């Protein structure tokens, strides 16, 4: 997944939207323990702002 400034790109494609919706569904189904393990394993990165 990548981020971009809104003025750099007008929108995402239908295929990208479907993929992001699937990813969001999968991530929301994870337990706290599973999320912590994914971060520890380097599969996910927590971004704090």
CSV table of N, CA and C in Angstrom, one decimal:
chain,number,residue,atom,x,y,z
A,1,UNK,N,0.8,-1.2,0.0
A,1,UNK,CA,0.0,0.0,0.0
A,1,UNK,C,0.9,1.2,0.0
A,2,UNK,N,0.5,2.3,-0.6
A,2,UNK,CA,1.2,3.5,-0.6
A,2,UNK,C,0.3,4.7,-0.4
A,3,UNK,N,0.9,5.8,0.0
A,3,UNK,CA,0.1,7.0,0.2
A,3,UNK,C,0.5,8.1,-0.8
A,4,UNK,N,-0.3,9.0,-1.1
A,4,UNK,CA,0.0,10.0,-2.0
A,4,UNK,C,-0.8,11.3,-1.6
A,5,UNK,N,-0.3,12.4,-1.9
A,5,UNK,CA,-1.0,13.7,-1.7
A,5,UNK,C,-2.2,13.7,-2.6
A,6,UNK,N,-3.3,14.3,-2.1
A,6,UNK,CA,-4.5,14.3,-2.9
A,6,UNK,C,-4.3,15.1,-4.2
A,7,UNK,N,-3.4,16.1,-4.3
A,7,UNK,CA,-3.2,16.9,-5.5
A,7,UNK,C,-2.3,16.1,-6.5
A,8,UNK,N,-1.7,15.0,-6.1
A,8,UNK,CA,-0.8,14.3,-6.9
A,8,UNK,C,-1.6,13.2,-7.8
A,9,UNK,N,-2.8,12.9,-7.3
A,9,UNK,CA,-3.6,11.9,-8.0
A,9,UNK,C,-5.0,12.1,-7.7
A,10,UNK,N,-5.9,12.1,-8.7
A,10,UNK,CA,-7.3,12.4,-8.6
A,10,UNK,C,-8.1,11.4,-7.8
A,11,UNK,N,-7.8,10.1,-8.0
A,11,UNK,CA,-8.6,9.1,-7.3
A,11,UNK,C,-7.9,7.7,-7.5
A,12,UNK,N,-8.5,6.7,-6.9
A,12,UNK,CA,-8.0,5.3,-7.0
A,12,UNK,C,-8.9,4.6,-8.0
A,13,UNK,N,-8.4,3.6,-8.6
A,13,UNK,CA,-9.1,2.8,-9.6
A,13,UNK,C,-10.1,1.8,-8.9
A,14,UNK,N,-11.0,1.3,-9.6
A,14,UNK,CA,-12.0,0.3,-9.1
A,14,UNK,C,-11.2,-0.9,-8.5
A,15,UNK,N,-10.2,-1.3,-9.2
A,15,UNK,CA,-9.4,-2.5,-8.7
A,15,UNK,C,-8.7,-2.2,-7.4
A,16,UNK,N,-8.1,-1.0,-7.3
A,16,UNK,CA,-7.5,-0.5,-6.1
A,16,UNK,C,-8.4,-0.5,-5.0
A,17,UNK,N,-9.6,0.1,-5.2
A,17,UNK,CA,-10.7,0.2,-4.2
A,17,UNK,C,-11.0,-1.2,-3.7
A,18,UNK,N,-11.2,-2.1,-4.6
A,18,UNK,CA,-11.6,-3.5,-4.2
A,18,UNK,C,-10.5,-4.1,-3.3
A,19,UNK,N,-9.3,-3.9,-3.7
A,19,UNK,CA,-8.1,-4.5,-3.0
A,19,UNK,C,-8.0,-3.8,-1.6
A,20,UNK,N,-8.2,-2.5,-1.5
A,20,UNK,CA,-8.1,-1.8,-0.2
A,20,UNK,C,-9.3,-2.2,0.7
A,21,UNK,N,-10.5,-2.5,0.1
A,21,UNK,CA,-11.6,-2.9,1.0
A,21,UNK,C,-11.3,-4.3,1.5
A,22,UNK,N,-10.7,-5.2,0.7
A,22,UNK,CA,-10.4,-6.5,1.2
A,22,UNK,C,-9.3,-6.5,2.3
A,23,UNK,N,-8.3,-5.6,2.1
A,23,UNK,CA,-7.3,-5.5,3.1
A,23,UNK,C,-7.8,-4.9,4.4
A,24,UNK,N,-8.7,-3.9,4.3
A,24,UNK,CA,-9.3,-3.3,5.5
A,24,UNK,C,-10.1,-4.4,6.2
A,25,UNK,N,-10.9,-5.2,5.5
A,25,UNK,CA,-11.7,-6.2,6.1
A,25,UNK,C,-10.8,-7.3,6.8
A,26,UNK,N,-9.7,-7.6,6.2
A,26,UNK,CA,-8.8,-8.6,6.8
A,26,UNK,C,-8.1,-8.0,8.0
A,27,UNK,N,-7.7,-6.7,8.0
A,27,UNK,CA,-7.0,-6.1,9.1
A,27,UNK,C,-8.0,-5.9,10.3
A,28,UNK,N,-9.2,-5.6,10.0
A,28,UNK,CA,-10.2,-5.4,11.1
A,28,UNK,C,-10.6,-6.7,11.8
A,29,UNK,N,-10.4,-7.8,11.1
A,29,UNK,CA,-10.7,-9.1,11.7
A,29,UNK,C,-9.6,-9.6,12.6
A,30,UNK,N,-8.4,-9.0,12.6
A,30,UNK,CA,-7.3,-9.4,13.4
A,30,UNK,C,-7.5,-9.0,14.9
A,31,UNK,N,-7.0,-9.9,15.8
A,31,UNK,CA,-7.0,-9.6,17.2
A,31,UNK,C,-5.8,-8.7,17.5
A,32,UNK,N,-5.8,-8.1,18.7
A,32,UNK,CA,-4.7,-7.3,19.2
A,32,UNK,C,-3.4,-8.1,19.1
A,33,UNK,N,-3.5,-9.3,19.6
A,33,UNK,CA,-2.3,-10.2,19.6
A,33,UNK,C,-1.8,-10.4,18.2
A,34,UNK,N,-2.7,-10.7,17.3
A,34,UNK,CA,-2.3,-10.9,15.9
A,34,UNK,C,-1.6,-9.6,15.3
A,35,UNK,N,-2.2,-8.5,15.6
A,35,UNK,CA,-1.7,-7.2,15.1
A,35,UNK,C,-0.3,-6.9,15.7
A,36,UNK,N,-0.1,-7.2,17.0
A,36,UNK,CA,1.2,-7.0,17.6
A,36,UNK,C,2.2,-7.9,17.0
A,37,UNK,N,1.8,-9.2,16.7
A,37,UNK,CA,2.8,-10.1,16.1
A,37,UNK,C,3.2,-9.6,14.7
A,38,UNK,N,2.2,-9.1,13.9
A,38,UNK,CA,2.5,-8.6,12.6
A,38,UNK,C,3.4,-7.5,12.6
A,39,UNK,N,3.3,-6.6,13.6
A,39,UNK,CA,4.2,-5.5,13.8
A,39,UNK,C,5.6,-6.0,14.2
A,40,UNK,N,5.6,-6.9,15.1
A,40,UNK,CA,6.9,-7.4,15.6
A,40,UNK,C,7.6,-8.2,14.5
A,41,UNK,N,6.9,-8.8,13.6
A,41,UNK,CA,7.5,-9.6,12.5
A,41,UNK,C,7.9,-8.7,11.3
A,42,UNK,N,7.5,-7.4,11.4
A,42,UNK,CA,7.8,-6.5,10.3
A,42,UNK,C,6.8,-6.5,9.1
A,43,UNK,N,5.7,-7.3,9.3
A,43,UNK,CA,4.7,-7.3,8.2
A,43,UNK,C,3.8,-6.1,8.2
A,44,UNK,N,3.6,-5.4,9.3
A,44,UNK,CA,2.9,-4.2,9.4
A,44,UNK,C,3.8,-3.2,10.1
A,45,UNK,N,3.6,-1.9,9.8
A,45,UNK,CA,4.4,-0.9,10.5
A,45,UNK,C,3.4,0.1,11.1
A,46,UNK,N,3.5,0.4,12.4
A,46,UNK,CA,2.7,1.4,13.0
A,46,UNK,C,3.2,2.8,12.7
A,47,UNK,N,2.3,3.7,12.2
A,47,UNK,CA,2.7,5.0,11.9
A,47,UNK,C,2.0,5.9,12.9
A,48,UNK,N,2.8,6.6,13.7
A,48,UNK,CA,2.3,7.5,14.7
A,48,UNK,C,2.6,9.0,14.3
A,49,UNK,N,1.5,9.8,14.3
A,49,UNK,CA,1.7,11.2,13.9
A,49,UNK,C,1.2,12.1,15.0
